[in-house]
Every structure is written in C-alpha cells, then in structure tokens.
mmCIF file of C-alpha atoms and ligand atoms in Angstrom:
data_model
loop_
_atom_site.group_PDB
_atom_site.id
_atom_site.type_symbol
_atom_site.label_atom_id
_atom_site.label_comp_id
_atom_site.label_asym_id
_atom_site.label_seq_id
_atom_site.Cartn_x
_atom_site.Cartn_y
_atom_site.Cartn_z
ATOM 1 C CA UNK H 1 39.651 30.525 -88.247
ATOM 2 C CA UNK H 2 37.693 33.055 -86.449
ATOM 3 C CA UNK H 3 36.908 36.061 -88.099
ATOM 4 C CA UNK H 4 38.322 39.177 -86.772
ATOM 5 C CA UNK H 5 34.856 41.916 -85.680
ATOM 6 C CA UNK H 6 35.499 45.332 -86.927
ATOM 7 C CA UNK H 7 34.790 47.442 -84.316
ATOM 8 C CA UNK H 8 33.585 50.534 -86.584
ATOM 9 C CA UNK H 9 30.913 50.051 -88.785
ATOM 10 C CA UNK H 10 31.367 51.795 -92.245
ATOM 11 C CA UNK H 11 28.623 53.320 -94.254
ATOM 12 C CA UNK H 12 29.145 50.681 -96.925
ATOM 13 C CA UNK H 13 28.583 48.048 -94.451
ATOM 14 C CA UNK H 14 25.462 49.365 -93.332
ATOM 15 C CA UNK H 15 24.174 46.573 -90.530
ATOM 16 C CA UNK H 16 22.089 48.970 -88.772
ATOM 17 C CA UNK H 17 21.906 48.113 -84.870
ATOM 18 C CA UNK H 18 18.019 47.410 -84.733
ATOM 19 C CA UNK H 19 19.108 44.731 -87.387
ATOM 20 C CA UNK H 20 21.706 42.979 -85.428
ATOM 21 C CA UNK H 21 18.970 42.890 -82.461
ATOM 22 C CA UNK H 22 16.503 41.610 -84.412
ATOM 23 C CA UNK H 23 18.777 38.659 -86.176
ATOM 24 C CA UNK H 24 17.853 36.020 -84.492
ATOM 25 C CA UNK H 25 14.023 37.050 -84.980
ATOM 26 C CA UNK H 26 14.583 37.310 -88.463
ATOM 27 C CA UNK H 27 16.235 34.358 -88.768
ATOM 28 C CA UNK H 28 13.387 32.311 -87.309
ATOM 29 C CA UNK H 29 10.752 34.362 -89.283
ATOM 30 C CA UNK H 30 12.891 33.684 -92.796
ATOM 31 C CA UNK H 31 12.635 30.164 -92.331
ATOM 32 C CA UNK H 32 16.791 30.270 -91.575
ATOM 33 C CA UNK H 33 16.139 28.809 -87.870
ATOM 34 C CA UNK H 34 17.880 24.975 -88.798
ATOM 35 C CA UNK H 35 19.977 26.906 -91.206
ATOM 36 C CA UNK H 36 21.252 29.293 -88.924
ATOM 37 C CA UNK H 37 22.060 26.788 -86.247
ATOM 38 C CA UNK H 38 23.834 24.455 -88.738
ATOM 39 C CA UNK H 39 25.728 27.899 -89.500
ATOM 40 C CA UNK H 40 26.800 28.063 -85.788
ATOM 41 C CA UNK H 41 28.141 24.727 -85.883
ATOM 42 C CA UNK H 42 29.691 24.627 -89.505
ATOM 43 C CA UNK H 43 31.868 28.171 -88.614
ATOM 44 C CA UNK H 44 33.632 26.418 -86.416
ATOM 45 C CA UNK H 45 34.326 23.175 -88.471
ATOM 46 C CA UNK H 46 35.011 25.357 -91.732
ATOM 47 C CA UNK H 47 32.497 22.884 -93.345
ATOM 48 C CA UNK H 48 30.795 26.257 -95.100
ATOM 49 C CA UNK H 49 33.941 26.189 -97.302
ATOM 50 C CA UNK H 50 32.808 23.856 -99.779
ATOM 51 C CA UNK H 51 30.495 25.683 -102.529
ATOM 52 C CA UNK H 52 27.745 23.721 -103.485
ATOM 53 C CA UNK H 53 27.205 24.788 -107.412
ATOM 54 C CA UNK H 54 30.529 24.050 -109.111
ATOM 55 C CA UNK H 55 31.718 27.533 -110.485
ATOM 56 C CA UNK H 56 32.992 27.610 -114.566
ATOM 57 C CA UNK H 57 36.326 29.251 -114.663
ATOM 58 C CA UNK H 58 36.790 32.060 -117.629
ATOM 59 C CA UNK H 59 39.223 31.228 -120.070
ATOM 60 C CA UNK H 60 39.737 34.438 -121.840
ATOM 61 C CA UNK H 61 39.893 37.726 -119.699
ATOM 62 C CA UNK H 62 41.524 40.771 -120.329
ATOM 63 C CA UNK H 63 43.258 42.573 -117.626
ATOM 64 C CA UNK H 64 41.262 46.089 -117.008
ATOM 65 C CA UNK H 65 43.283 49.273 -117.237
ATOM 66 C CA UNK H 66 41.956 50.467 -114.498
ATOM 67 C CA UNK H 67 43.452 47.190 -112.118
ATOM 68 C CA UNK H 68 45.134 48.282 -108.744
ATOM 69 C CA UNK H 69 48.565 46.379 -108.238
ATOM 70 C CA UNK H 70 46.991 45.701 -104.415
ATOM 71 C CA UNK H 71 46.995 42.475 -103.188
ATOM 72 C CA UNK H 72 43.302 40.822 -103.171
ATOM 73 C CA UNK H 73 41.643 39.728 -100.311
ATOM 74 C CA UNK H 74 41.499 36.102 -100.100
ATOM 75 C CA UNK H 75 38.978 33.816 -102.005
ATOM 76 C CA UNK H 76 37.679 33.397 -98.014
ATOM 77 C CA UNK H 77 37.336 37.125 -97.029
ATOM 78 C CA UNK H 78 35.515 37.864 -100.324
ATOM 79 C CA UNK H 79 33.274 34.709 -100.211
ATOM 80 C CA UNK H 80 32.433 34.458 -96.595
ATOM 81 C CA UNK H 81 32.047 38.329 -95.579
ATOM 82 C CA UNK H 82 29.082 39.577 -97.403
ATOM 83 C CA UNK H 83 26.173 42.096 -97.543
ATOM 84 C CA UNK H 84 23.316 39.754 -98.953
ATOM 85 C CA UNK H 85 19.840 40.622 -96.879
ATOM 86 C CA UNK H 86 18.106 38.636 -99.227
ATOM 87 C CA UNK H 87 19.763 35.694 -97.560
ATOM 88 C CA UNK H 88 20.183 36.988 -93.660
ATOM 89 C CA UNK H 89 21.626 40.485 -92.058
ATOM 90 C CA UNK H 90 25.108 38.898 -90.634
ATOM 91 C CA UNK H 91 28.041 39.160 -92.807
ATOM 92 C CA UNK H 92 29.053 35.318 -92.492
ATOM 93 C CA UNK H 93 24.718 34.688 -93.706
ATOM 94 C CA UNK H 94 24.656 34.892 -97.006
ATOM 95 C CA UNK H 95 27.894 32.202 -98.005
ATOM 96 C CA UNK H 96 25.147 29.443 -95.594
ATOM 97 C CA UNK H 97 22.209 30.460 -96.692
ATOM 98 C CA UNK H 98 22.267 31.125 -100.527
ATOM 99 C CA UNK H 99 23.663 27.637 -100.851
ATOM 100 C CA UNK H 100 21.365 26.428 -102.618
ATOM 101 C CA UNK H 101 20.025 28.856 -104.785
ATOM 102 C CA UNK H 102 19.820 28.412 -108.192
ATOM 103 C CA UNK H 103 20.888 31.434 -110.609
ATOM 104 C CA UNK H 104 20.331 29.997 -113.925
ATOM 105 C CA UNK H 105 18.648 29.809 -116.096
ATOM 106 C CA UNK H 106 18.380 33.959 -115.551
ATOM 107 C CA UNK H 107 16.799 37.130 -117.600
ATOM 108 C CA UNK H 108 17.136 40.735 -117.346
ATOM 109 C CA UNK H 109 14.803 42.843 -118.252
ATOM 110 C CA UNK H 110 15.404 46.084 -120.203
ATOM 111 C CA UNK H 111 12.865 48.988 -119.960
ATOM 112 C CA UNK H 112 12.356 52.656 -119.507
ATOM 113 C CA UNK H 113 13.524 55.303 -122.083
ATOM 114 C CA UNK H 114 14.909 53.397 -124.997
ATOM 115 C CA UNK H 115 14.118 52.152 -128.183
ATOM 116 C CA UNK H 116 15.219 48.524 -128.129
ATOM 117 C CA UNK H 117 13.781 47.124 -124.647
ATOM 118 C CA UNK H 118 13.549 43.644 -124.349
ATOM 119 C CA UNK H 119 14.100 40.352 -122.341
ATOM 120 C CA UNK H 120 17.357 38.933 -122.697
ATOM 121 C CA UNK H 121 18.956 35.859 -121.308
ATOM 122 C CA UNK H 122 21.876 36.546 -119.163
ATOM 123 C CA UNK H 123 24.573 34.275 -120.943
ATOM 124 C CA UNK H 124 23.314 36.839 -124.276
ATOM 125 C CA UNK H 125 23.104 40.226 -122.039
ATOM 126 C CA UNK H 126 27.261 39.641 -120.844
ATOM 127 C CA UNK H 127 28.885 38.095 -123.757
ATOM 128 C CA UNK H 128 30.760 40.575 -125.712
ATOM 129 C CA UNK H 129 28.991 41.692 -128.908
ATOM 130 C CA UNK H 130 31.788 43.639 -130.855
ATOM 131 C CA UNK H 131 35.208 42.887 -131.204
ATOM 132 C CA UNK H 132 35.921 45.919 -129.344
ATOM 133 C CA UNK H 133 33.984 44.538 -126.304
ATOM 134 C CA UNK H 134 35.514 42.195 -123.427
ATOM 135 C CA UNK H 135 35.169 40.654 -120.558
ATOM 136 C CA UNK H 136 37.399 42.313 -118.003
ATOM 137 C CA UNK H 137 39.306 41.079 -114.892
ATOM 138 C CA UNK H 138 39.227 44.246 -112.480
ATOM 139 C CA UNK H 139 41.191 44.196 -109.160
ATOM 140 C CA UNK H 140 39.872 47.263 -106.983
ATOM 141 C CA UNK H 141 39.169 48.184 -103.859
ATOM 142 C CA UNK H 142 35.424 47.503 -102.979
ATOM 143 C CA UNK H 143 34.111 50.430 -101.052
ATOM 144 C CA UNK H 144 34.066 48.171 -98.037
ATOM 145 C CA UNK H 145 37.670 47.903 -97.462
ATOM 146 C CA UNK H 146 38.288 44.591 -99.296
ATOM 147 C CA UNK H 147 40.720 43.939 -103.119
ATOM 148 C CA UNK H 148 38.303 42.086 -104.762
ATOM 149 C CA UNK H 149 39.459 40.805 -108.221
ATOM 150 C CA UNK H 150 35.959 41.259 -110.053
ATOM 151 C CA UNK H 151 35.249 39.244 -113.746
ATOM 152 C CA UNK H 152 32.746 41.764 -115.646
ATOM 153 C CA UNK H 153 31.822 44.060 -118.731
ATOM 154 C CA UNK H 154 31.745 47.145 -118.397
ATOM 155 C CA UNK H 155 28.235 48.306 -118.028
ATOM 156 C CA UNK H 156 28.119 50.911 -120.676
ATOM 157 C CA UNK H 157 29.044 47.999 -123.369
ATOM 158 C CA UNK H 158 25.490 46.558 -122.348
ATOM 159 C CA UNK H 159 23.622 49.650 -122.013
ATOM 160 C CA UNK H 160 23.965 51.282 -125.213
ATOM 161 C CA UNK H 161 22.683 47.865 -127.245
ATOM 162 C CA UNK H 162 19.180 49.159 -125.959
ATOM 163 C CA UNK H 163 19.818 52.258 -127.315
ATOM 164 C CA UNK H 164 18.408 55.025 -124.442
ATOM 165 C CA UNK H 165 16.649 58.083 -125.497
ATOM 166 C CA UNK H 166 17.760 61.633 -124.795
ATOM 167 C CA UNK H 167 14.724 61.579 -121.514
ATOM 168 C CA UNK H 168 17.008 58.914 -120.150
ATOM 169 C CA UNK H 169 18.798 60.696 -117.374
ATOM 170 C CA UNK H 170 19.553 57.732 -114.764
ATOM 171 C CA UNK H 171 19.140 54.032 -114.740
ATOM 172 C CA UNK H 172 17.523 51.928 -111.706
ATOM 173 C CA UNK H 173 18.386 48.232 -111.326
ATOM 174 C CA UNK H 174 16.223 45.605 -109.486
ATOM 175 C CA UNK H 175 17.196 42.947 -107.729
ATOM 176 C CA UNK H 176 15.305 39.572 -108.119
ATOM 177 C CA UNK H 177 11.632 39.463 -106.037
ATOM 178 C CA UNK H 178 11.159 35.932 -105.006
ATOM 179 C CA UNK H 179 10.453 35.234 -101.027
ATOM 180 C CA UNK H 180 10.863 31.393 -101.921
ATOM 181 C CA UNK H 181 14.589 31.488 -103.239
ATOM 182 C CA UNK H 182 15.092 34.654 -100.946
ATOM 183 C CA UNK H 183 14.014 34.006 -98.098
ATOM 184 C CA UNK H 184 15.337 37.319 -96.111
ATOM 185 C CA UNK H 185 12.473 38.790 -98.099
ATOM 186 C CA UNK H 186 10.194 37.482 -96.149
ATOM 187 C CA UNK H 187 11.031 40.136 -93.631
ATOM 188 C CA UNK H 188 10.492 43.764 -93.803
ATOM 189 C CA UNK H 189 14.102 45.060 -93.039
ATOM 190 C CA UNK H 190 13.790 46.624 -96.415
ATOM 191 C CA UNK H 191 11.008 47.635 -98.550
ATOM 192 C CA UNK H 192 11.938 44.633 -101.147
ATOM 193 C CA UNK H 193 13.330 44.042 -104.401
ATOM 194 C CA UNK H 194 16.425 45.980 -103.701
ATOM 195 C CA UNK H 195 16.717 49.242 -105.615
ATOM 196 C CA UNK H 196 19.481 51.209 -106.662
ATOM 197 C CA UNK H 197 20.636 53.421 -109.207
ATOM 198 C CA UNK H 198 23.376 55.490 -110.951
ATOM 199 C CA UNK H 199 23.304 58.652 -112.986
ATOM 200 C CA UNK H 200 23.337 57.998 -116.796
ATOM 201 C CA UNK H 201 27.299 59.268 -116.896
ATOM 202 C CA UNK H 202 27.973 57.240 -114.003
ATOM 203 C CA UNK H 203 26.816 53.678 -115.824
ATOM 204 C CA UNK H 204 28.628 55.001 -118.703
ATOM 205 C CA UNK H 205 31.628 55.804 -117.033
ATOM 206 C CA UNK H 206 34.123 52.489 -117.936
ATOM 207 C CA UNK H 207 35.198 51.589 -114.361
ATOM 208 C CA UNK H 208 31.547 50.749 -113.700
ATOM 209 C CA UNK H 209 31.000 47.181 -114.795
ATOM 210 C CA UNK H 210 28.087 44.873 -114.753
ATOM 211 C CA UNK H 211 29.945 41.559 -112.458
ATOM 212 C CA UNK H 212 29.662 38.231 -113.367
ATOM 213 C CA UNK H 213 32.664 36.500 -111.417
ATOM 214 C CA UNK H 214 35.282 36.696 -109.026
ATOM 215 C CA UNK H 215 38.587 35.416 -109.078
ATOM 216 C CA UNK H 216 38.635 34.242 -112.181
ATOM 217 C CA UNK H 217 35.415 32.266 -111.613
ATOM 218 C CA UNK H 218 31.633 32.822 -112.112
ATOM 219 C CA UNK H 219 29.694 34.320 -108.902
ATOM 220 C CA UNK H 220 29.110 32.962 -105.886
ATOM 221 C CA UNK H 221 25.348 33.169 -104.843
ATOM 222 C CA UNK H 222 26.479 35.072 -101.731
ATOM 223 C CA UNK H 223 28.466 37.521 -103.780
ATOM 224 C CA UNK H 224 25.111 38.336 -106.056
ATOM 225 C CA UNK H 225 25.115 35.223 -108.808
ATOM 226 C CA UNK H 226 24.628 35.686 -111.872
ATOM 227 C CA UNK H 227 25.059 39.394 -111.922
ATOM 228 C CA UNK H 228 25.798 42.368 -109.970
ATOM 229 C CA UNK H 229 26.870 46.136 -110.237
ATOM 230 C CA UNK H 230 30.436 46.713 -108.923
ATOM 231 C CA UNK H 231 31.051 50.956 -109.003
ATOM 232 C CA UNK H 232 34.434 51.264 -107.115
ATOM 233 C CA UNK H 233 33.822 54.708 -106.307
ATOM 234 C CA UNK H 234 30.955 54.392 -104.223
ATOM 235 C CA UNK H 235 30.206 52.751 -100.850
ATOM 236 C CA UNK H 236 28.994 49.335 -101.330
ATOM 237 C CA UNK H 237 25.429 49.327 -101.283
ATOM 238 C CA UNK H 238 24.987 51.190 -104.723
ATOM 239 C CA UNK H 239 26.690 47.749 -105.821
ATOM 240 C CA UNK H 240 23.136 45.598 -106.348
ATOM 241 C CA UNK H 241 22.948 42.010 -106.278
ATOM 242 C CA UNK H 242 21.305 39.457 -108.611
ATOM 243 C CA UNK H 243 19.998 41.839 -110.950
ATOM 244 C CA UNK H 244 16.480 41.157 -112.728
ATOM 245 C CA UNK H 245 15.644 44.571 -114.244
ATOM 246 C CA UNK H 246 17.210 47.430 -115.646
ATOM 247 C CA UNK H 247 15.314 50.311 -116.660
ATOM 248 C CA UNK H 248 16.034 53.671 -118.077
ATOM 249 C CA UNK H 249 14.251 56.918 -116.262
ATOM 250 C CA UNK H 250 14.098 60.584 -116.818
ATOM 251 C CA UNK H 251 13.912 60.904 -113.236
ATOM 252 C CA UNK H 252 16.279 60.029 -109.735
ATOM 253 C CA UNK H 253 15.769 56.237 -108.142
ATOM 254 C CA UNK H 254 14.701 55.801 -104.975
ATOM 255 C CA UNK H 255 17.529 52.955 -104.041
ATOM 256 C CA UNK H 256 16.390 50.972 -100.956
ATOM 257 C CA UNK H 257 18.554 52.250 -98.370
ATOM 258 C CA UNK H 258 17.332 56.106 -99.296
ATOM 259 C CA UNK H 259 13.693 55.015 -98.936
ATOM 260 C CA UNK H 260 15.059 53.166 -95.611
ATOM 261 C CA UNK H 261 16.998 55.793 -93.852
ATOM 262 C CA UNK H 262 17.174 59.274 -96.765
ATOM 263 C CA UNK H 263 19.236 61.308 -94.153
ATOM 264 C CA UNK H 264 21.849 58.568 -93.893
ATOM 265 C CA UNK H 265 22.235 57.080 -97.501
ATOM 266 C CA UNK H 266 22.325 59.115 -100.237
ATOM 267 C CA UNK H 267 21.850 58.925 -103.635
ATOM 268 C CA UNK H 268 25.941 59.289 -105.001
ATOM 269 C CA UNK H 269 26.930 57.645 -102.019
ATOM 270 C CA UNK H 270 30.404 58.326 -103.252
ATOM 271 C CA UNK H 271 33.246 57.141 -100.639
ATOM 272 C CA UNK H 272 34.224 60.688 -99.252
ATOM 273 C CA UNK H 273 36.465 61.533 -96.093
ATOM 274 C CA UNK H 274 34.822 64.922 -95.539
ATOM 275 C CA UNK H 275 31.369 63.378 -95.353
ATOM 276 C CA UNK H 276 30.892 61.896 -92.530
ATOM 277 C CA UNK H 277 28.051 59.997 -91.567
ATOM 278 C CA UNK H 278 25.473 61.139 -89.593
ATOM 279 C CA UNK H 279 26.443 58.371 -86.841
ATOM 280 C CA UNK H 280 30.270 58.041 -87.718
ATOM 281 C CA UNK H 281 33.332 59.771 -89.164
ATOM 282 C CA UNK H 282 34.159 58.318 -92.693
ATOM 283 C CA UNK H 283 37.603 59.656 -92.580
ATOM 284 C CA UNK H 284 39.519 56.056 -91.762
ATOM 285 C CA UNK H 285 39.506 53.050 -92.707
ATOM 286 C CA UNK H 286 40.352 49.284 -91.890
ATOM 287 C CA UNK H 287 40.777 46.749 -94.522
ATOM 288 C CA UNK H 288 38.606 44.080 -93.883
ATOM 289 C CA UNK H 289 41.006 40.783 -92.939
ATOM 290 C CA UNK H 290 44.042 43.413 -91.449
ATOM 291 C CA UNK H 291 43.065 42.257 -88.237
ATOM 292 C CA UNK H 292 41.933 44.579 -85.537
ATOM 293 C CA UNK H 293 45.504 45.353 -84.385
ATOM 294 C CA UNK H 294 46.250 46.869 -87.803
ATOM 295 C CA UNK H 295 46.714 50.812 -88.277
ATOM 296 C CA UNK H 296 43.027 52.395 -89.744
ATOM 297 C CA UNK H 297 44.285 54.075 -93.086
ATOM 298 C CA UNK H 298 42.862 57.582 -94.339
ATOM 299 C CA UNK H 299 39.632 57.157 -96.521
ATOM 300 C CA UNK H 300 40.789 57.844 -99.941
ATOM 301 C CA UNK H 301 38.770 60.642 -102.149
ATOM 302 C CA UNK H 302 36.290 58.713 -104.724
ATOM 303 C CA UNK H 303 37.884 55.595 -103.012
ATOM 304 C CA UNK H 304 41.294 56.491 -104.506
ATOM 305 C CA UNK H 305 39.641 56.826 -108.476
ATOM 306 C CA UNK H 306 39.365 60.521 -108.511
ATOM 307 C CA UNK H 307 41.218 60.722 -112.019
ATOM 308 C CA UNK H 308 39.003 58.553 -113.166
ATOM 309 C CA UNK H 309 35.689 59.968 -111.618
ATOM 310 C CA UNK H 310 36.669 63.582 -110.159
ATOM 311 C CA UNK H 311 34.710 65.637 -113.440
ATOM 312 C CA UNK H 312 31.624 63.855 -112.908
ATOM 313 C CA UNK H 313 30.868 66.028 -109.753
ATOM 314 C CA UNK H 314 32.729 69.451 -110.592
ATOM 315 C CA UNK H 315 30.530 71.748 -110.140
ATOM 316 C CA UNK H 316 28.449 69.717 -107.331
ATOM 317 C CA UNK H 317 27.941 70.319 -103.655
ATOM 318 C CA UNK H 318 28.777 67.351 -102.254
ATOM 319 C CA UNK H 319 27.966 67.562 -98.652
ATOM 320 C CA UNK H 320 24.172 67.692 -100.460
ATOM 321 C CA UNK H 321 25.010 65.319 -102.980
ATOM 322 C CA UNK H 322 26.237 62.637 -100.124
HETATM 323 N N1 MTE G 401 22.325 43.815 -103.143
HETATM 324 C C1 MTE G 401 21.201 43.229 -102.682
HETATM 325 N N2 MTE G 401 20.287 42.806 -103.550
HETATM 326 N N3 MTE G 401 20.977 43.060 -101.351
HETATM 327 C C2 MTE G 401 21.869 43.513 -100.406
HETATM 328 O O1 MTE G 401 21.614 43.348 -99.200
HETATM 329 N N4 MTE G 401 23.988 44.665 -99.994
HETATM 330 C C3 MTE G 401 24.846 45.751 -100.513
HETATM 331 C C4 MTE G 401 25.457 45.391 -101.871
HETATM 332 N N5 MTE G 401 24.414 44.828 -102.748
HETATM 333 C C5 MTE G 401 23.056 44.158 -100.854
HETATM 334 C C6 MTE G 401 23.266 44.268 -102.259
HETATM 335 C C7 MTE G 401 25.928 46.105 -99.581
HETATM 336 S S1 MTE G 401 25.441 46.973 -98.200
HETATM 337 C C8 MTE G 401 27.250 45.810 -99.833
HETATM 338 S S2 MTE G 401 28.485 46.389 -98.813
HETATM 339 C C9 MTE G 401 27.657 44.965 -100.995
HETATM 340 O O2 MTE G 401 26.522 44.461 -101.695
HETATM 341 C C10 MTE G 401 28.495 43.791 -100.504
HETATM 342 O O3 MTE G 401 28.965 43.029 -101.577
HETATM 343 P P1 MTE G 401 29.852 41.709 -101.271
HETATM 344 O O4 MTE G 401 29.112 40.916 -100.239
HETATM 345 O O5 MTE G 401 29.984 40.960 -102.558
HETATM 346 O O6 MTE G 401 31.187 42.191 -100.770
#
C-alpha cells in the first residue's frame, strides 16, 4: 500500500530539504546503495514487513494513567514511518536498513552529578526494582501526529537509583556511536552520537518514560531498540533513540538538532500552536495515516498534556523557551 506524503512538514519531523536532496548521496556514501535499491523494490512487494529479530512479547504490563482512549496507529504506520538518521534520512529508511542490527547484549552508562554512577546492563537498568515500580503500557499521541501504544518505565523510576546530587540540574542522553552498526553515521548530516536532553523536573515528571516496546512487544530497531526516551509533550526529536549514556549536568545540553540549526530547534521543544516555526506555522496538524484528504486538526497546547505538564513552565517565556 502506498504511503500517503504529507504535504507539510512538522517540526517534529524535521527532514530538512538539503537532506532530502542529498539522499541518494548519502545513501551511496553510508554504504545503503544495494540496500536502498532492494528498499525500492521491497515497498512495492511489502516484503519489508517481515521483522528479522523475533520480538518477546511482555506478559505483565500495567495500563498507564496517563493512556489516551485514541485509537493507535497501526503496527505498520508506527514501524515503517520513522525518524532514525542513524539508519538513512527517509521515513520508510530506517524499518530496511536497521534490519539487521543487533541491540543486545546492551549497557547504559550512568554519569555526571550523582553518587552511584555505574554501568548497567539494560535487562537490569528497566526491570522494576520496588514493588511500587512497573512497567507501563502508555497509549499517547507522539508529537508527530501518530497513537503510539509505548511499553516503558517511567524514567524517574531509573533515575533516582543513581541518586543525583543537588548540582544536577538537567540530564543529557547519548545515543549509541558506532559507524559500523550505524551506518548513517558515516555522514555528517549531524554532528554524531545524537544528543538530547530534558530539564531535571522534566525526566522526573511521570509521563516521561524510558521505552522499551511497542505494542505490547520489545522495540523494533527502527523505532530505537533496546531503549528510547518517549516525552509526549514535546516534538519528536527530544525523543532519543538507542540510548548508550545518561549523564547528569549542572548545566543545559546541547541536543543535536540545536547544535544543527539553534534558531529552529530549541531546547523545550514543547509542541506549541503559538510558536511557529521559523519556516512553518505549528498551529495544525495531520495525523500521520489520515490520508491527505483528511481535515488538519488544531495543534493541541503541550500536545494535549497541559494538566499534566502546564506548571513546569509558569512563569516562562515561551516564545524564548521554544
Ligand atoms: N534518535 C536518534 N538517535 N536519531 C534520530 O534521527 N530522530 C528523532 C527521534 N529520535 C532520531 C532520534 C525524531 S526527529 C523523531 S520524530 C522521533 O525519533 C521518531 O520516532 P519514531 O520513528 O519511533 O516515530
């Protein structure tokens, strides 16, 4: 089935224009030319929908509080339309070309301001640790107009174990450095491993949750296997992929796409109809999968969690906080 092109690009899908120019370049320069032509051919056959790694199911998940009633997109939609640059710049590159990477075994490193840093394997760093603690199934809308019914823990769960000092005012996450396994690294479209970071009451805040599945299953590669930030709140790119670091800082990350473009991507990056962007209006919206005959709907405040999220910002400017 052909995918329908959305005709306005969002700030959370971020494919600047020199990118989409420069594809086929890239492609050839990652090493994704045989890949990208067996791409071509496999859209059209739908042979792209098998998943290579078999993907454990979760047995035991709570439903999250904080669940919309919305209908999720479908497993397609979510697995095939992706923001992955470590594995090519258009949407239907990552599902071909991270294939065959291998997530696991994985470890995170913990750093920064905190007394317990460490290395920890991933399978230790998600499991629940208190009775109190679980593994949530979250249905919300991802800041790039899709329902995505998310598997994770909430971040702040993980965080405190390391137990941050009072200089630790934000935390910056790292995405896995490795131009063999990622080969989109191998091209400067970024200055790589991915950045990106949250305030310290942001990765506290419950709603933020470190992924490690979707749809009741673990993570696709092209969906950021083993783990990934999901902040519903914010446009999509504060959500970082395949996470390899986490450190605790006294002072503001630089996240990727601020060091690529500062006037366009800002730090909160929180989904806001009266920002606009410097190159389009934020103010509508079209659910990715409505088809391009469907109505654009408003752009909801905080991305429709403003009960949630509203007092974290009360007494900030947020045309200068974009
Ligand atoms: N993380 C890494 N490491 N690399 C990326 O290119 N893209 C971001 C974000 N996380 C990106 C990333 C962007 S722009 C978006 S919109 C979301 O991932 C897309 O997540 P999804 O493909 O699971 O929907």
């Amino acid at each position: 089935m052909a995918r329908p092109r959305i005709p306005s690009i969002r700030s959370s899908e971020i494919t600047d224009e020199k990118v989409f120019l420069n594809r086929r370049q890239f492609l050839q320069a990652a090493g994704f030319a045989a890949v990208g032509a067996a791409a071509a051919v496999a859209t059209s056959g739908r042979v792209w929908a098998t998943q290579e790694r078999k993907l454990a199911s979760f047995p035991d998940l709570s439903e999250s509080p904080f669940s919309t009633d919305e209908t999720p997109n479908s497993w397609e939609d979510v697995t095939t339309y992706n923001n992955f640059y470590e594995f090519g710049t258009g949407k239907d590159d990552p599902h071909v070309n991270a294939r065959d990477f291998q997530p696991k075994p994985w470890d995170v490193e913990i750093g920064g301001e905190c007394s317990k840093p460490g290395v920890v394997g991933f399978e230790d760093l998600v499991k629940p640790h208190t009775p109190e603690e679980r593994i949530y199934r979250l249905r919300c809308v991802e800041a790039w107009s899709m329902v995505i019914p998310w598997v994770g823990i909430p971040l702040g769960d993980v965080l405190k174990r390391f137990e941050p000092t009072s200089k630790a005012r934000y935390v910056r996450f790292t995405t896995l450095l490795d131009r063999a396994r990622m080969p989109g690294q191998r091209w400067p479209i970024l200055s790589w491993p991915y950045v990106e970071g949250l305030r310290m009451d942001e990765a506290m805040h419950p709603l933020t949750i470190l992924a490690i599945g979707v749809y009741g299953k673990e993570l696709p590669n092209q969906n950021g296997a083993p783990l990934r930030l999901v902040v519903p709140w914010k446009y999509g790119f504060k959500s970082i992929k395949s996470i390899v670091r986490i450190d605790f800082t006294e002072d503001q990350p630089v996240s990727s796409w601020h060091r690529a473009a500062p006037h366009e991507y800002g730090f909160y990056a929180n989904v806001n109809p009266d920002v606009d962007h410097p190159r389009w209006s934020q103010a509508r919206e079209r659910r990715i999968g409505a088809g391009l005959f469907e109505e654009k709907q408003p752009t909801l405040m905080y991305n429709g969690y403003g009960d949630q999220v509203a007092q974290l910002y009360k007494s900030m400017d947020l045309k200068k906080n974009y």
